[in-house]
XYZ file of C-alpha atoms in Angstrom:
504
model
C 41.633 13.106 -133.171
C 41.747 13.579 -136.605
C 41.501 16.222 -139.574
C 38.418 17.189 -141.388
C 39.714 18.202 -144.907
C 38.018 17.942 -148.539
C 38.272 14.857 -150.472
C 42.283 13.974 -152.372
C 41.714 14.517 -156.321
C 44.070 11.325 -158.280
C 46.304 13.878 -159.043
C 47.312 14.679 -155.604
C 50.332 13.843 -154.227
C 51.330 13.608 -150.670
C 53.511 16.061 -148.502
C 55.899 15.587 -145.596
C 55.318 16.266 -142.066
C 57.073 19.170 -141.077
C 57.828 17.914 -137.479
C 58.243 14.118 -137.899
C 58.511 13.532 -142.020
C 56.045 11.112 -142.515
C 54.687 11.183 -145.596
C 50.993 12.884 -144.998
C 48.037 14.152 -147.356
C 48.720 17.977 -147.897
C 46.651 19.979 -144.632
C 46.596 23.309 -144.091
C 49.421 22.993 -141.155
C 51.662 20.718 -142.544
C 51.810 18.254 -139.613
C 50.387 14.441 -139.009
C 47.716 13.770 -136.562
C 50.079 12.204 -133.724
C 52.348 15.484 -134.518
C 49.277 18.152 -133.926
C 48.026 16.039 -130.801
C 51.130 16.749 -129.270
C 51.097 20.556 -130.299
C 47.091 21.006 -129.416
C 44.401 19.712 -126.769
C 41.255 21.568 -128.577
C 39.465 20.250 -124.904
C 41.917 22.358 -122.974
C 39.715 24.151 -120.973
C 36.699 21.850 -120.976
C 36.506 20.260 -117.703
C 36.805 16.449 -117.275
C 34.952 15.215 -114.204
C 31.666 17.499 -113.365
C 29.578 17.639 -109.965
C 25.772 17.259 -110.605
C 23.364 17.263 -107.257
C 20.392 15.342 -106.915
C 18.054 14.799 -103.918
C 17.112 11.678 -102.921
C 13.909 12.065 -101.561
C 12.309 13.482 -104.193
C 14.662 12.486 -107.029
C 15.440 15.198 -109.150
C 18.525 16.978 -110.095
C 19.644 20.497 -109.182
C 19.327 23.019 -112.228
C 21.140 25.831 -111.531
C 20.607 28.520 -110.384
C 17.564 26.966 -108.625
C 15.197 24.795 -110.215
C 15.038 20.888 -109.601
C 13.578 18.613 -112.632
C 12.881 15.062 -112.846
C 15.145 13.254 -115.156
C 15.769 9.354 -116.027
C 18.770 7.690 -116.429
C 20.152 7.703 -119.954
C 16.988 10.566 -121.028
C 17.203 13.435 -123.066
C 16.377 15.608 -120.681
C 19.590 14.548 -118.624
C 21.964 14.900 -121.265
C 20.458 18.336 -121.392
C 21.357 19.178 -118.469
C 24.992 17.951 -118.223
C 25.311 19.753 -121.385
C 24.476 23.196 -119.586
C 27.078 21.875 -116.969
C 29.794 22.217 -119.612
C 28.439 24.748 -121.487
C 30.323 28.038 -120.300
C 33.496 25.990 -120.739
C 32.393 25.111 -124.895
C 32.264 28.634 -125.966
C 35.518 28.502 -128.467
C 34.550 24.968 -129.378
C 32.216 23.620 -131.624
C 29.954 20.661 -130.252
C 28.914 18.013 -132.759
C 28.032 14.508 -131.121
C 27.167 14.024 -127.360
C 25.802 10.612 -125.606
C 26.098 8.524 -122.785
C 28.249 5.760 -121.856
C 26.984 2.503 -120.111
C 27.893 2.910 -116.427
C 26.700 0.576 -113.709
C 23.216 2.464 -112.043
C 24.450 2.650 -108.639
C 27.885 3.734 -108.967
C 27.031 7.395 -108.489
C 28.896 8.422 -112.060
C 27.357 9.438 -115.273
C 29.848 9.440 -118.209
C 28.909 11.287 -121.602
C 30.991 10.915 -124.516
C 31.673 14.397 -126.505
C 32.732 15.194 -130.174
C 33.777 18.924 -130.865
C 35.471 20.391 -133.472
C 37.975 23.350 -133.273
C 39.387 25.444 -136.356
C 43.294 25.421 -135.306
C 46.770 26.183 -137.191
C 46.008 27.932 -140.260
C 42.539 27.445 -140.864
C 43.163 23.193 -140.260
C 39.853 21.650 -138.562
C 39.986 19.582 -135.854
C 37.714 16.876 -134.433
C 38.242 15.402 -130.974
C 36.116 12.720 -128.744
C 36.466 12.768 -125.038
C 35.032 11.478 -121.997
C 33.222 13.820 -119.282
C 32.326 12.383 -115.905
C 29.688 13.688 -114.079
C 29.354 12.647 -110.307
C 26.044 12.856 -108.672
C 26.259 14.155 -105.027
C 23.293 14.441 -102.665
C 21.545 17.339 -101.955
C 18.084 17.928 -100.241
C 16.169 20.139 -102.428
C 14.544 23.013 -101.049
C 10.847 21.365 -100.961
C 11.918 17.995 -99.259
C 13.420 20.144 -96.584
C 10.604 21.565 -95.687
C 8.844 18.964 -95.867
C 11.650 17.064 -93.268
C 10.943 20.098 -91.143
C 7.126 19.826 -91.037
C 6.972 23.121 -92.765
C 6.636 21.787 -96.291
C 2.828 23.239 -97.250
C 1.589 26.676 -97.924
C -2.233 25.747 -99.133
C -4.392 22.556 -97.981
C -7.428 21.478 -99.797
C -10.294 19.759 -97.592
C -11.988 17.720 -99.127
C -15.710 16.677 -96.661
C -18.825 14.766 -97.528
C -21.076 13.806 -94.634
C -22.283 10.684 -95.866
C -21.331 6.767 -95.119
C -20.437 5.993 -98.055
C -17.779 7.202 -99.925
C -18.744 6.416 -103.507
C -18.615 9.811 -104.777
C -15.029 9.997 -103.596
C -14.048 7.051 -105.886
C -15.413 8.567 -108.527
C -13.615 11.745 -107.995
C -9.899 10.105 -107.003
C -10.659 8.324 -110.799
C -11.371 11.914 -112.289
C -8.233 13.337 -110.536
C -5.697 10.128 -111.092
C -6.870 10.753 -115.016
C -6.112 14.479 -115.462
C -3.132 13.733 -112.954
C -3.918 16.473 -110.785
C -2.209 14.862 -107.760
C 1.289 15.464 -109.064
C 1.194 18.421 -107.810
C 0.495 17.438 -104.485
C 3.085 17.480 -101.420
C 0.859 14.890 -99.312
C -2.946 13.184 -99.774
C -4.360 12.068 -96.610
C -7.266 10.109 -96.209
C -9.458 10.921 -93.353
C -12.930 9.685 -91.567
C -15.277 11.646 -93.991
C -13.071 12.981 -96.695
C -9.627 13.695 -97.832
C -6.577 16.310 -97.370
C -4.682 17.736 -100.081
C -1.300 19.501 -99.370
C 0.098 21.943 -101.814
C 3.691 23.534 -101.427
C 1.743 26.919 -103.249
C -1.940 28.688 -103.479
C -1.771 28.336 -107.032
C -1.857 24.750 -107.068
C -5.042 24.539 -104.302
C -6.325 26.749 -106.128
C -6.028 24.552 -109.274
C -7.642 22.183 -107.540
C -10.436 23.837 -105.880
C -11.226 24.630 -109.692
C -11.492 21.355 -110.679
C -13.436 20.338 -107.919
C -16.090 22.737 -108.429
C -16.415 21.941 -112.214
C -16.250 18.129 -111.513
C -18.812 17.485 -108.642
C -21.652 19.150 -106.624
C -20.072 21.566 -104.058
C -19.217 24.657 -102.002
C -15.986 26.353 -100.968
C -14.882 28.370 -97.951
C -11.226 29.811 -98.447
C -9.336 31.088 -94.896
C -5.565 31.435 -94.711
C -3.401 32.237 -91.004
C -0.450 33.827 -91.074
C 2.652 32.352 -90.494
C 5.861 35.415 -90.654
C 6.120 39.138 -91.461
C 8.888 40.852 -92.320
C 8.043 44.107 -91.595
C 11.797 45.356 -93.349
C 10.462 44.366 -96.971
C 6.688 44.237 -95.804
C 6.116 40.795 -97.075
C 3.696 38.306 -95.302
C 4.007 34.441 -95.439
C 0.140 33.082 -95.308
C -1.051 28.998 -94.941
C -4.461 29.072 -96.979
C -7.223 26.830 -96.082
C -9.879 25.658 -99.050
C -12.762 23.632 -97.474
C -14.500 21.767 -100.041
C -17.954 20.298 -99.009
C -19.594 18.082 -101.157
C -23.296 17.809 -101.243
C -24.067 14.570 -98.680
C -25.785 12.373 -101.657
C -24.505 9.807 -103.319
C -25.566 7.339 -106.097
C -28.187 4.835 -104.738
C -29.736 7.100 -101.895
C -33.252 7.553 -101.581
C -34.221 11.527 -100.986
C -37.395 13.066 -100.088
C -37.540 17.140 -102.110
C -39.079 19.945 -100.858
C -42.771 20.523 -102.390
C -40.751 24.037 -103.663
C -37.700 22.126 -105.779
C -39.972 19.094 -106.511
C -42.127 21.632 -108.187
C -39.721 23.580 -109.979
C -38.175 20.424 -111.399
C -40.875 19.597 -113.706
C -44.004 18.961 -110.806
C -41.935 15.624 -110.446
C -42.526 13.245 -107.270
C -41.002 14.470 -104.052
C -39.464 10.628 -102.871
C -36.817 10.240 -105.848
C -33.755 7.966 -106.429
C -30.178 9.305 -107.044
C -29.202 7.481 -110.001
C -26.109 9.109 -110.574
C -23.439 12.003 -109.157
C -21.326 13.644 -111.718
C -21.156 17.613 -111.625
C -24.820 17.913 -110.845
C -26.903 15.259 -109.037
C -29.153 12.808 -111.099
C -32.548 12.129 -109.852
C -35.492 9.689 -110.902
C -38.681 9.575 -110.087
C -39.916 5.674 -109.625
C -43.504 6.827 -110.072
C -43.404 8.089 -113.036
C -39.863 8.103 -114.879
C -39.302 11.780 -114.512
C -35.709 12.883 -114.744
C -33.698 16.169 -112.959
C -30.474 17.247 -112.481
C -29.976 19.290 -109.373
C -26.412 21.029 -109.439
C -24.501 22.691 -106.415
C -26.247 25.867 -106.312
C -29.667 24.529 -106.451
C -29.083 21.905 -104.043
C -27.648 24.445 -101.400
C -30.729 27.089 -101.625
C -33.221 23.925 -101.512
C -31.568 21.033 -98.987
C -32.221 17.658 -99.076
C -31.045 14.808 -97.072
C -30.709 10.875 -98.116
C -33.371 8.411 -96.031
C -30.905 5.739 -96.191
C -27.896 4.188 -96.666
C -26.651 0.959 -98.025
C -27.026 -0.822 -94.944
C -30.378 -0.464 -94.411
C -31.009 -1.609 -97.777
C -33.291 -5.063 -97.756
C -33.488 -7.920 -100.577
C -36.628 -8.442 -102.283
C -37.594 -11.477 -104.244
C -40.205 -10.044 -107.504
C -42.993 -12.160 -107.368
C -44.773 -10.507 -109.886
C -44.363 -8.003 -112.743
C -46.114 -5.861 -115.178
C -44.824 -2.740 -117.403
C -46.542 0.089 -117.324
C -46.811 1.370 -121.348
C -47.781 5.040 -122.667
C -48.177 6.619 -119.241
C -49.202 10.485 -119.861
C -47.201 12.963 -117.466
C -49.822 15.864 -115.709
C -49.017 19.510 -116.937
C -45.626 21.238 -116.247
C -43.789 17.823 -116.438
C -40.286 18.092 -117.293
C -38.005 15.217 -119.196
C -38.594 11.346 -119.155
C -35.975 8.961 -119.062
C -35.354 6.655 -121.787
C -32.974 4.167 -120.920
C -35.777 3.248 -118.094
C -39.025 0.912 -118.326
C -41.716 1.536 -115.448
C -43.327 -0.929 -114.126
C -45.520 -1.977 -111.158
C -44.112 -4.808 -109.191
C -45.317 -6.812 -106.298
C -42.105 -8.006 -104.196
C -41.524 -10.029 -100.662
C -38.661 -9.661 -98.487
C -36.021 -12.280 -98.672
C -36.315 -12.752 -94.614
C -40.360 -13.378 -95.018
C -40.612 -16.018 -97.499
C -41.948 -18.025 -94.883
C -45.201 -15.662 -94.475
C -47.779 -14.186 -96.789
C -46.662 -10.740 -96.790
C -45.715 -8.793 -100.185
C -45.402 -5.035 -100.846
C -46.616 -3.235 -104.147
C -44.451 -0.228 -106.183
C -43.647 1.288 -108.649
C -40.500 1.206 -110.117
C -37.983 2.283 -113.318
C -35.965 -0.721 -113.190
C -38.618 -2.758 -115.669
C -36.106 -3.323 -118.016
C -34.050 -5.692 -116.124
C -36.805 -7.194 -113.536
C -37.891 -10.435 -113.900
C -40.305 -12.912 -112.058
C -38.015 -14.222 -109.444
C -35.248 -12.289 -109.395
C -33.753 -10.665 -106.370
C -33.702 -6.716 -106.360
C -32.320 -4.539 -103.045
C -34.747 -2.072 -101.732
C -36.305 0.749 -98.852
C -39.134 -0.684 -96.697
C -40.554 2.670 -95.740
C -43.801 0.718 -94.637
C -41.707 -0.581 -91.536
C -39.227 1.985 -91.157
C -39.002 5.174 -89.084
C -37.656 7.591 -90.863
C -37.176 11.437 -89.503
C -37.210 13.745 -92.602
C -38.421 17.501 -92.606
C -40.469 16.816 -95.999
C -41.084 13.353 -95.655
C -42.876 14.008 -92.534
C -45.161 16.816 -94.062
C -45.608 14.416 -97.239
C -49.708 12.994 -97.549
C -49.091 9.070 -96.253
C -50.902 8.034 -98.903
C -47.879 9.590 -101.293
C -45.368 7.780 -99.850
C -44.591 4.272 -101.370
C -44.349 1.272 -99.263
C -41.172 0.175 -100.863
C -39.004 1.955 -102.980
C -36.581 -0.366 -105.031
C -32.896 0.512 -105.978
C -31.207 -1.499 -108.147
C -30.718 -5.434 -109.285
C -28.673 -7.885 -107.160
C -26.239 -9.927 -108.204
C -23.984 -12.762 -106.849
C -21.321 -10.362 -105.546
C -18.844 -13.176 -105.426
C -19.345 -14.552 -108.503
C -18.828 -10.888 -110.103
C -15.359 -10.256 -108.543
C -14.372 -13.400 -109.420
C -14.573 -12.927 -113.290
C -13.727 -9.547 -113.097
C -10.800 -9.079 -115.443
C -9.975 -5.546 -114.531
C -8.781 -2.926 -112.318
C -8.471 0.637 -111.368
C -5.366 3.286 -110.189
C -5.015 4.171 -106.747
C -3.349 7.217 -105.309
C -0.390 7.154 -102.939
C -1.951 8.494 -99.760
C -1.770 8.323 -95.936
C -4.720 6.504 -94.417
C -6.208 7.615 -90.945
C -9.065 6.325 -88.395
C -10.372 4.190 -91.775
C -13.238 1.910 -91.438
C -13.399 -2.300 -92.006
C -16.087 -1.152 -94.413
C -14.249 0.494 -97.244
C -13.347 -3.078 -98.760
C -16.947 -3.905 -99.165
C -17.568 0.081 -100.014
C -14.862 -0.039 -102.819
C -16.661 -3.422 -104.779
C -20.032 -1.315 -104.911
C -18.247 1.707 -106.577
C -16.580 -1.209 -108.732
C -20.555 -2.974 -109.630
C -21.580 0.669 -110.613
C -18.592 1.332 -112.608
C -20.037 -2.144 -114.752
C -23.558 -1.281 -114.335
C -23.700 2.511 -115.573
C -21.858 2.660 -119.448
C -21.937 6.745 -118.468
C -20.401 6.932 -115.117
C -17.155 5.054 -116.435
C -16.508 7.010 -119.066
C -14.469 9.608 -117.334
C -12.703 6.810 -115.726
C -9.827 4.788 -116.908
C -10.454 1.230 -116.962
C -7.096 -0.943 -117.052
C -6.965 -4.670 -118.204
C -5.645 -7.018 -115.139
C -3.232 -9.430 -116.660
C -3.111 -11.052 -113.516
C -6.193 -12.817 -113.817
C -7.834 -15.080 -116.296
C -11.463 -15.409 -115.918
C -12.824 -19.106 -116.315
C -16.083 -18.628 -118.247
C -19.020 -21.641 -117.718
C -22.531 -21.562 -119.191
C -23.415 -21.881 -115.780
C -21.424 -19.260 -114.767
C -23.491 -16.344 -116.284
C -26.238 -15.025 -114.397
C -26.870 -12.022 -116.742
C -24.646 -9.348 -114.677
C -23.327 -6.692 -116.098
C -19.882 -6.738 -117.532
C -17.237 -3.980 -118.788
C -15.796 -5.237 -122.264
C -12.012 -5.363 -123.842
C -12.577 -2.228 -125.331
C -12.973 -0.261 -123.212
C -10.129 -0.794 -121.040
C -6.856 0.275 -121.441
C -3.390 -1.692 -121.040
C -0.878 -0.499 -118.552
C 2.021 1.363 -120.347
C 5.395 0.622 -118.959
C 8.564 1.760 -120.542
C 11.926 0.233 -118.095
C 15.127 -0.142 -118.919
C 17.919 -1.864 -116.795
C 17.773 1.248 -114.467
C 13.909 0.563 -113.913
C 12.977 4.025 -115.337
C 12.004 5.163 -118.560
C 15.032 6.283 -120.641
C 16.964 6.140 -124.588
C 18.390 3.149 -125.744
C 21.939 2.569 -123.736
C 25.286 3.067 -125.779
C 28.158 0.927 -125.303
C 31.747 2.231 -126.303
């Protein structure tokens, strides 16, 4: 405790105090410090040990009357709040210094050290530290109780895509892990063909159906069952339902148009090559470089289904090679790609070196194609394939093989790969042995396609330190430093983020 008065002049001389006689600068009550302690507590009133809930589960502290926040240890936003604790109590009092004290993380006590002033006897101002203690007791917030009680959501998301691979929903949990729309989620679960999202309000779903529709090719059906009615204050207590179902293409499928959409998009080839799936659906046409981009809406009034999936994709070995220069498009032809060379190829399976059979095509990929190299592909020639428009399609219009992208030494890749993506917290069910090798495709097309990755964030992997040869380089794409990010973590002792600590 002590006084807050305006500096002595030389020519002031000291006074006695009137209590004890000591020999004191003149103040406007006449008394020493130890004299006016004993006369006035300017904390009377202020209470000294403070109960502050917080629920385990979720952890997050009550603030009254109702709301629950997320707070670290030693953080601004906690002193905040232990401030409002003690605020009612501060009213006479004027605060001028508050901060924590070191306590040991565990011990279930936060102590916060508190300067005040207070203008007592005869106008005399005086300043005073002290020593609240707040003690943390448990309490289950409202939202973990429900969700204890297997009440806890009001909306779901469902997320579907009938397809067998799930590439387009790696690209979407990147999309959603970087605009951190999953803090808002109660629960994600991972399903056979898609994913769950549980929301403790509409709003939220709702926020999310949003994004969904603005981030990839879709429809939505909305239903909602009711739960309670009180038929006193006529209020009804609804679970909504938001079925999300994305169109069943994904990057790398080969898909056969109707003559109607092939037409409208620029008189392009029916048999086309999904090159990409962001909000609208890329498409390719290996016969003559012709580029559309189908969105939601379109795709829904004109249906098309994929011929094939990974697995039935074959190797080819190019045998021989020649690009195809200053090709002129018929009338009605819409955009060409530029980032593509054409080029017909003559290939032979992998698993026939040993005869003298070879296929001729067409393809886009005559930029990167080279005598000898191995590229994966569709054998329509030998396969049976039951499509609506393929089967209407002149046979002389359909190419023997169609060829899909450039293959790489897949172990060699992962082993210099020196970096890594987010993953969301989420309950797996009935998942298949074939996600791993699912997963390191999404990862080659992340390194393969400079566009696709650029609404994803890349990380740096400290963890591993690629070994570089001249041997070692078999001309495979590659992500570089810059454009991944490092992981930001900010710990103290506690392990959360929080102020510097002060000691006393």
């Amino acid at each position: 405790m002590e006084y807050m008065q305006a500096p002595a002049t030389s020519s002031q001389g000291n006074i006695l105090c009137c209590t004890c006689g000591v020999p004191i600068p003149p103040n406007p009550a006449n008394m020493c410090v130890a004299c006016l302690r004993t006369q006035v507590d300017i904390s009377e009133g202020i209470p000294k040990q403070v109960t502050v809930h917080f629920c385990k589960q979720c952890e997050r502290y009550l603030q009254p009357p109702a709301s629950w926040v997320q707070c670290a240890l030693e953080s601004r936003e906690l002193l905040a709040l232990c401030l409002k604790k003690i605020k009612s109590s501060m009213t006479k009092v004027r605060l001028i210094d508050a901060g924590f004290l070191w306590t040991e993380p565990h011990s279930k006590r936060i102590k916060m050290k508190v300067t005040i002033q207070k203008e007592v006897m005869n106008g005399a101002i005086l300043q005073q530290v002290f020593v609240v203690e707040f003690v943390i007791q448990y309490q289950m917030c409202d939202d973990c109780h429900r969700v204890e009680a297997k009440d806890f959501w009001k909306a779901v998301v469902q997320v579907r895509q009938k397809t067998v691979h799930k590439k387009t929903f790696y690209y979407l949990e990147q999309l959603i892990l970087k605009h951190k729309l999953h803090q808002n989620a109660l629960n994600i679960k991972e399903i056979h063909d898609g994913i769950d999202f549980y929301y403790g309000s509409k709003q939220h779903a709702q926020k999310m159906v949003d994004f969904l529709q603005c981030t990839v090719p879709c429809r939505s059906k909305t239903s909602q069952r009711l739960i309670s009615h009180d038929i006193h204050s006529n209020t009804y207590n609804y679970k909504s339902t938001f079925s999300m179902e994305i169109v069943p293409v994904c990057k790398d499928n080969v898909v056969c148009l109707s003559p109607r959409l092939a037409q409208s998009l620029g008189n392009m080839g029916q048999v086309c090559v999904c090159v990409r799936v962001t909000s609208t659906i890329h498409l390719i046409d290996p016969n003559t470089l012709q580029i559309a981009e189908v969105d939601g809406n379109t795709y829904w009034r004109n249906p098309f289904n994929s011929l094939c999936n990974p697995r039935q994709l074959e190797e080819f070995i190019v045998m021989d090679t020649d690009v195809i220069r200053d090709q002129k498009l018929g009338a009605g032809a819409g955009m060409r790609s530029n980032k593509h060379t054409l080029a017909e190829v003559w290939v032979q399976k992998t698993s026939e070196m040993n005869t003298s059979q070879q296929y001729h095509c067409r393809t886009f990929l005559g930029h990167l194609l080279n005598i000898g190299d191995l590229v994966l592909g569709f054998d329509f020639a030998n396969s049976n394939v039951n499509d609506e428009y393929l089967n209407k399609m002149n046979p002389h219009h359909v190419p023997d093989v169609v060829l899909i992208k450039k293959s790489y030494d897949r172990n060699r890749r992962a082993k210099r790969r020196n970096w890594k993506l987010q993953e969301m917290d989420k309950d797996r069910e009935g998942m298949d042995t074939d996600d791993e090798r699912q997963y390191q495709d999404f990862l080659e097309d992340l390194e393969e396609d400079e566009a696709l990755r650029k609404n994803v964030n890349i990380y740096r992997d400290a963890s591993k330190i690629p070994v570089e040869s001249d041997t070692d380089d078999d001309g495979a794409p590659r992500i570089s430093l810059v454009e991944m990010l490092e992981e930001l973590s900010l710990t103290d002792a506690t392990g959360e983020e929080g102020a510097d600590m002060m000691t006393d």
